[in-house]
Every structure is written in C-alpha cells, then in structure tokens.
CSV table of C-alpha atoms in Angstrom, one decimal:
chain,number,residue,atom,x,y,z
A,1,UNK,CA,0.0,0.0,0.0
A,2,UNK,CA,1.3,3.5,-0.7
A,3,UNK,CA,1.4,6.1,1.4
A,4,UNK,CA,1.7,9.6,-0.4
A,5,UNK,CA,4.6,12.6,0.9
A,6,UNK,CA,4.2,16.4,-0.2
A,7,UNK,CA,5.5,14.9,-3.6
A,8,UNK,CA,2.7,15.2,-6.3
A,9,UNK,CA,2.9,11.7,-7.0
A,10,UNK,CA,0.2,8.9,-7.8
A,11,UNK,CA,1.0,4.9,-8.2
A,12,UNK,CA,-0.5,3.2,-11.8
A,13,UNK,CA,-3.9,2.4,-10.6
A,14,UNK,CA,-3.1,-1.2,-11.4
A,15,UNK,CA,-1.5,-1.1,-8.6
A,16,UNK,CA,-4.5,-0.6,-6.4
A,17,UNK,CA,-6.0,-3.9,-4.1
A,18,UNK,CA,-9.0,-5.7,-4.8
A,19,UNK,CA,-11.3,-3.4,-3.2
A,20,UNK,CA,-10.0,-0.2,-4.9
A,21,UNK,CA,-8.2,1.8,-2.7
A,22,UNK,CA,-4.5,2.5,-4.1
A,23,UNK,CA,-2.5,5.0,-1.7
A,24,UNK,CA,-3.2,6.7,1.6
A,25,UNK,CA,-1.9,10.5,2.9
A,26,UNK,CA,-0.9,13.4,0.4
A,27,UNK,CA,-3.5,16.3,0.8
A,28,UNK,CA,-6.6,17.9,-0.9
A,29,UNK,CA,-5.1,20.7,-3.1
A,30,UNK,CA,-6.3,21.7,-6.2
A,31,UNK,CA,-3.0,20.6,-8.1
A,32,UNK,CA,-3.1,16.8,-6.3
A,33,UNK,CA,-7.1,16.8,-6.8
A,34,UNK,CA,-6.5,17.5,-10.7
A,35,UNK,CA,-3.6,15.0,-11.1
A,36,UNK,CA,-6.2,12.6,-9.2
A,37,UNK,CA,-9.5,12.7,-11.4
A,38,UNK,CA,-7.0,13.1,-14.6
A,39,UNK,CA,-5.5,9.9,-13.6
A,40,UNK,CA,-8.0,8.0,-12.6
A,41,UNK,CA,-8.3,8.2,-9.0
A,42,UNK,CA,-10.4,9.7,-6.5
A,43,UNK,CA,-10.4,10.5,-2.8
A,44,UNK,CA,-13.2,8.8,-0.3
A,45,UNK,CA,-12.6,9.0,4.1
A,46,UNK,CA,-15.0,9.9,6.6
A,47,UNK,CA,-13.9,12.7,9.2
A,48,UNK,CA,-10.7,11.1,11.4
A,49,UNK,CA,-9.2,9.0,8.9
A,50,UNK,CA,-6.4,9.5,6.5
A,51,UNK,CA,-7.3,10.5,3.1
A,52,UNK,CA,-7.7,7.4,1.4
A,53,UNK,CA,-7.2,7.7,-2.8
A,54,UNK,CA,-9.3,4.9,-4.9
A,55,UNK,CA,-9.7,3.6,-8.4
A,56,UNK,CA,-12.3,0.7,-8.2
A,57,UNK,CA,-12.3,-2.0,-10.3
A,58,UNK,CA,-15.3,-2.7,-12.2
A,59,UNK,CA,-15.8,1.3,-12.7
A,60,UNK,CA,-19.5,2.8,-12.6
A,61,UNK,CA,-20.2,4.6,-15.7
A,62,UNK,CA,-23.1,6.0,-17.9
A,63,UNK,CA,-22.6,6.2,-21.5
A,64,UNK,CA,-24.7,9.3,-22.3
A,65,UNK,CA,-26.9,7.4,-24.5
A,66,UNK,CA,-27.8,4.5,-22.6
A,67,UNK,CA,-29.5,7.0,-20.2
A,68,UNK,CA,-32.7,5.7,-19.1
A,69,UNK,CA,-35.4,7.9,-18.4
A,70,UNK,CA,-38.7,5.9,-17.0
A,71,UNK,CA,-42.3,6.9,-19.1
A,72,UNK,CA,-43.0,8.3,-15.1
A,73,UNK,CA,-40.1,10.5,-14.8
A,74,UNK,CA,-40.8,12.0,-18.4
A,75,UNK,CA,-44.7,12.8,-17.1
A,76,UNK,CA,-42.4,14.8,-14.2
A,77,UNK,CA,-40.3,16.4,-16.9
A,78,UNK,CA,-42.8,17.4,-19.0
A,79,UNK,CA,-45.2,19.3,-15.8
A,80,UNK,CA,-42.2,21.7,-15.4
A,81,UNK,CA,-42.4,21.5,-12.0
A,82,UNK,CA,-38.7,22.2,-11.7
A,83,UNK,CA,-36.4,24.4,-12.8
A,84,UNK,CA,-32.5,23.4,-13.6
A,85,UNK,CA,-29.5,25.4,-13.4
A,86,UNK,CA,-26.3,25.2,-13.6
A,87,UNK,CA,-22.9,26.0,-11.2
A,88,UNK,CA,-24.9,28.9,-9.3
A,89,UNK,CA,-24.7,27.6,-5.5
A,90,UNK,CA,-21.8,25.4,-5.6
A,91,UNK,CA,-21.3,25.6,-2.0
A,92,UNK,CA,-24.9,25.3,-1.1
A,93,UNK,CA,-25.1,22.2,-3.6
A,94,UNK,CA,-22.2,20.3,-1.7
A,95,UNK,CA,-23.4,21.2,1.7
A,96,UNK,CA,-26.6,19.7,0.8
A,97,UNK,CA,-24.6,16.6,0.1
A,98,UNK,CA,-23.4,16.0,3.3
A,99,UNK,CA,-26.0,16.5,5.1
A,100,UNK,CA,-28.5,13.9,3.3
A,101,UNK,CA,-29.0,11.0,5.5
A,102,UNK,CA,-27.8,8.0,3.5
A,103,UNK,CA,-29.0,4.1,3.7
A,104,UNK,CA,-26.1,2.1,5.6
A,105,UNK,CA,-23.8,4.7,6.6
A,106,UNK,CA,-23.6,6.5,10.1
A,107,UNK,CA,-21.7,9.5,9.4
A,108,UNK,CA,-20.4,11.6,5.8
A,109,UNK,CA,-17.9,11.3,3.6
A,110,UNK,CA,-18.3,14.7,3.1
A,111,UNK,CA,-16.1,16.9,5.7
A,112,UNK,CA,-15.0,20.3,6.3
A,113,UNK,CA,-11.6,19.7,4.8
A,114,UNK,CA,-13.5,18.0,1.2
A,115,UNK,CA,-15.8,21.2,0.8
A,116,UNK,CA,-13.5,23.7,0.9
A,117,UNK,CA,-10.9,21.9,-1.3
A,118,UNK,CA,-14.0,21.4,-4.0
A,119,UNK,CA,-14.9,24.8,-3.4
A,120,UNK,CA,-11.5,26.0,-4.7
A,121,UNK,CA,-12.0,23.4,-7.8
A,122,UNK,CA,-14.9,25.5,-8.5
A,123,UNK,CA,-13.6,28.7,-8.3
A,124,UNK,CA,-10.9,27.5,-10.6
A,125,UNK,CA,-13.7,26.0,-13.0
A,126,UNK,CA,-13.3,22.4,-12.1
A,127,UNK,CA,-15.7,21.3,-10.2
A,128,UNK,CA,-18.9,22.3,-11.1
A,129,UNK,CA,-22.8,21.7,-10.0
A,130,UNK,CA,-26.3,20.9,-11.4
A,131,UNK,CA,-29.0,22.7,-9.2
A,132,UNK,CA,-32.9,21.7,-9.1
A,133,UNK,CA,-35.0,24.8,-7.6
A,134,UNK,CA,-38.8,24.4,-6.7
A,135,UNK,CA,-40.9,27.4,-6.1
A,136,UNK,CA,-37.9,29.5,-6.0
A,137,UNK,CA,-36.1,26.8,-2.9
A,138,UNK,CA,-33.1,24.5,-3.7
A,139,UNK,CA,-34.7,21.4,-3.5
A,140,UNK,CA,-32.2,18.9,-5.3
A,141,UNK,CA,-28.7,18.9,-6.8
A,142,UNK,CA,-25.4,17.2,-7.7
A,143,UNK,CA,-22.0,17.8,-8.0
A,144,UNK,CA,-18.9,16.7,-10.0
A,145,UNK,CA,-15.2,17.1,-11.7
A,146,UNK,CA,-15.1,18.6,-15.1
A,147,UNK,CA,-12.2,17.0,-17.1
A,148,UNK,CA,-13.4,18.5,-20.7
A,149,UNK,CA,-14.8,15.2,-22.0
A,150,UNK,CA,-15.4,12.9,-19.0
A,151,UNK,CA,-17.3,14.5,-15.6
A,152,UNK,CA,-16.6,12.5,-12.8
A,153,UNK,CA,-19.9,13.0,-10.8
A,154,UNK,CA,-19.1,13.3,-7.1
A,155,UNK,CA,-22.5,13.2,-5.3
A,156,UNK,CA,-26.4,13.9,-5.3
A,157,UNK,CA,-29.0,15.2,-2.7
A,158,UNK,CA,-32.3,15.5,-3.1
A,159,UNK,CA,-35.2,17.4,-0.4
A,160,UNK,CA,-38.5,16.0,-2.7
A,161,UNK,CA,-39.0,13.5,-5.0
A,162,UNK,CA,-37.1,13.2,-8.0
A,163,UNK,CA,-35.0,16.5,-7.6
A,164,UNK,CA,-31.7,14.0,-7.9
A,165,UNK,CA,-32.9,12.8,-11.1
A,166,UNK,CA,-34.1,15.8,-12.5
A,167,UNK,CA,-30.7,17.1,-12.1
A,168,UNK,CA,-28.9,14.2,-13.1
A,169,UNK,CA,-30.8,13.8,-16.4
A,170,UNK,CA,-30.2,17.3,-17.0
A,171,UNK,CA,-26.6,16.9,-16.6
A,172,UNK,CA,-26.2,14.0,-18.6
A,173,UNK,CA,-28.7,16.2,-21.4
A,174,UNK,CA,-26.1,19.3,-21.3
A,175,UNK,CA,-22.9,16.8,-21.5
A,176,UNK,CA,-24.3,15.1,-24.6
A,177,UNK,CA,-24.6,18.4,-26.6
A,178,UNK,CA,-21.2,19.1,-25.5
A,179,UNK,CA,-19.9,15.9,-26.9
A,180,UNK,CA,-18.5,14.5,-24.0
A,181,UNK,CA,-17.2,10.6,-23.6
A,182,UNK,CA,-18.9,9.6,-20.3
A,183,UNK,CA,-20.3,9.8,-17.0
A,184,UNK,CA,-18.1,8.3,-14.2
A,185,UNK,CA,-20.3,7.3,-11.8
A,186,UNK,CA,-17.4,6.1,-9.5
A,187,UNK,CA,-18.8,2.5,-7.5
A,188,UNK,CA,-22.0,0.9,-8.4
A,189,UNK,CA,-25.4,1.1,-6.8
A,190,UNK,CA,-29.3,0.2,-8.0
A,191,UNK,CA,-30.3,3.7,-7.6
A,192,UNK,CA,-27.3,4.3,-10.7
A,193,UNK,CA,-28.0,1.2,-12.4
A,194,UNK,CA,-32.0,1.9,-13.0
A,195,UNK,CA,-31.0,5.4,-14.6
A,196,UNK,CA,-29.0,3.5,-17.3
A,197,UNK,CA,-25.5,2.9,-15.5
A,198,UNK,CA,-22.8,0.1,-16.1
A,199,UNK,CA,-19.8,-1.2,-14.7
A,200,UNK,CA,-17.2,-1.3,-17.2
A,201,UNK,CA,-13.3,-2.6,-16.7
A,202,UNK,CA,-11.4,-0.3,-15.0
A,203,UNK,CA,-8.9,-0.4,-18.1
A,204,UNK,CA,-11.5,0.4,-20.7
A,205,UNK,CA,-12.3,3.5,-18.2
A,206,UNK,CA,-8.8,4.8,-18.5
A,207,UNK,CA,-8.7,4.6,-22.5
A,208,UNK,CA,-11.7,6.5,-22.2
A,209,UNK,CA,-10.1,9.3,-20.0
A,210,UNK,CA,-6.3,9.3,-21.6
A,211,UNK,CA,-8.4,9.7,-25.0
A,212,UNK,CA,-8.8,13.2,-24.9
C-alpha cells in the first residue's frame, strides 16, 4: 500500500487492491485533486481518517446514450415543476450533500476539509454543480469534476422527490450536446444502475479518460 509525501505523486492504478483503494496520505489541493481525477483516481474517508485515494475495479459509468429515463419521470419532466441550473450555489449544492442521511452509513464522507478543497476546484472551473429549484427553494442537486470530455460526478441530494434525477438527467442532457465521452459514476449502486448505469473494466475506463 502506498502512502503519499508532499510529492505530487500517484501509483499506476493497477497497482491498487482488490477493493479499490491504491494509496493513503498526500493532501486535498487543487494541483493533487487534478492529477487525481485526470489519472484515474479519486479520494473517499470519513472525518478522522487518513485520506484514502481509490480507483475501483469494475468502474460505474453511464454512457450518455444508454441514459434511461422511465415513461413516469418523463410525465415529471414534462409538468415543469422544476427548474434546472447550472454551477450557481456550488457551495450550497455540496453542503446539501453532506448532510443527506444516506441508507447504511452513520456519518459523511463529506467533511469540512472536502468542501472547501471542491470549493477552490470551483472557483478555478473544475468542479462544477447541477442545481434543481422548486418554487424558487433548492430542492435537489449534484455535484462533480469537469475533465473537458469525461465528468466525474461526485455526489447527489435530493429534499423531494425526483429532484436527484431531474438534475442528473439534466446533466447528462447538457454533456451530450457538448460531446462528452462519459459519466463516471465512480462504485455501483441500483439507484445508478435503473437510470441507465454500467460497470465497465477499469482499463477500458482509462482509455476513455487518456483519449482526450
């Protein structure tokens, strides 16, 4: 197992175990955070731990157009009910984040030390967010890492029904017109699988990402 210095550094993600994780340590600037996503790798700890750097194998993807959208979710669509925009309340879209209550896990990923180091992404253009509004309220969102032709999609929240969806469809809408490669979706769940989601080898991912 690797454990990172102050030198910008990652191991081949081959060279991660069989759960994923590949190094532990380094830090959460914006310089080791690019170098991360652009090679493959991502950072996941709860509050306490060492940062902890994965890149899972089978990787969670949606190509754009094996999107599924359910006859249901279309009726939603089509009422208008929402409205979608785009990297307005960063901050207010990962705090959101954190604080949604999640099935099988106690505390968040999400600290103190993750939001402002994303917040800084964002400022520098890099991380960006989807937001859902309802009667004028932030009701649903997501967040992710812009790479040009892959977003690495970080995390949702939603307050009502379908917000999450709403704003997920609508990224996956807006990345399609802008000719991007893929979705990474990171680790697989159902909730990613019924909206058109795939595992795929970790090795295919990276062709995708080094193809740009």
């Amino acid at each position: 197992m690797y454990y990172l210095s102050n030198d910008l550094f990652f191991p081949p993600v081959s060279h991660a175990d069989s759960d994923g994780i590949l190094a532990f340590g380094g830090d959460l600037t914006p310089e080791r955070l690019q170098l991360a996503y652009r090679s493959g790798i991502f950072p996941w700890f709860n509050e306490g731990e060492p940062i902890i750097w994965w890149s899972p194998n089978p990787r969670m993807v949606l190509f754009l157009d094996e999107l599924i959208v359910s006859k249901s979710m279309r009726n939603i669509l089509n009422r208008n009910i929402f409205k979608v925009t785009f990297n307005q309340k960063f901050r207010d879209v990962i705090s959101n984040c954190r604080q949604v209550k999640r099935d099988g896990q106690t505390g968040t990923w999400i600290t103190n030390e993750m939001i402002e180091a994303y917040c800084k992404l964002n400022e520098l253009g890099i991380a960006k967010s989807v937001e859902v509004w309802q009667n004028d309220q932030l009701v649903g969102g997501l967040y992710g890492i812009d790479l040009g032709h892959v977003f690495c999609g970080e995390s949702m929240f939603s307050l009502v029904s379908n917000a999450s969806k709403v704003a997920f469809i609508a990224l996956v809408n807006q990345l399609k017109k802008d000719n991007y490669r893929l979705l990474d979706c990171q680790v697989y769940n159902e909730h990613l699988e019924s909206l058109g989601c795939r595992e795929i080898d970790r090795e295919a991912f990276m062709v995708i990402l080094k193809s740009k």
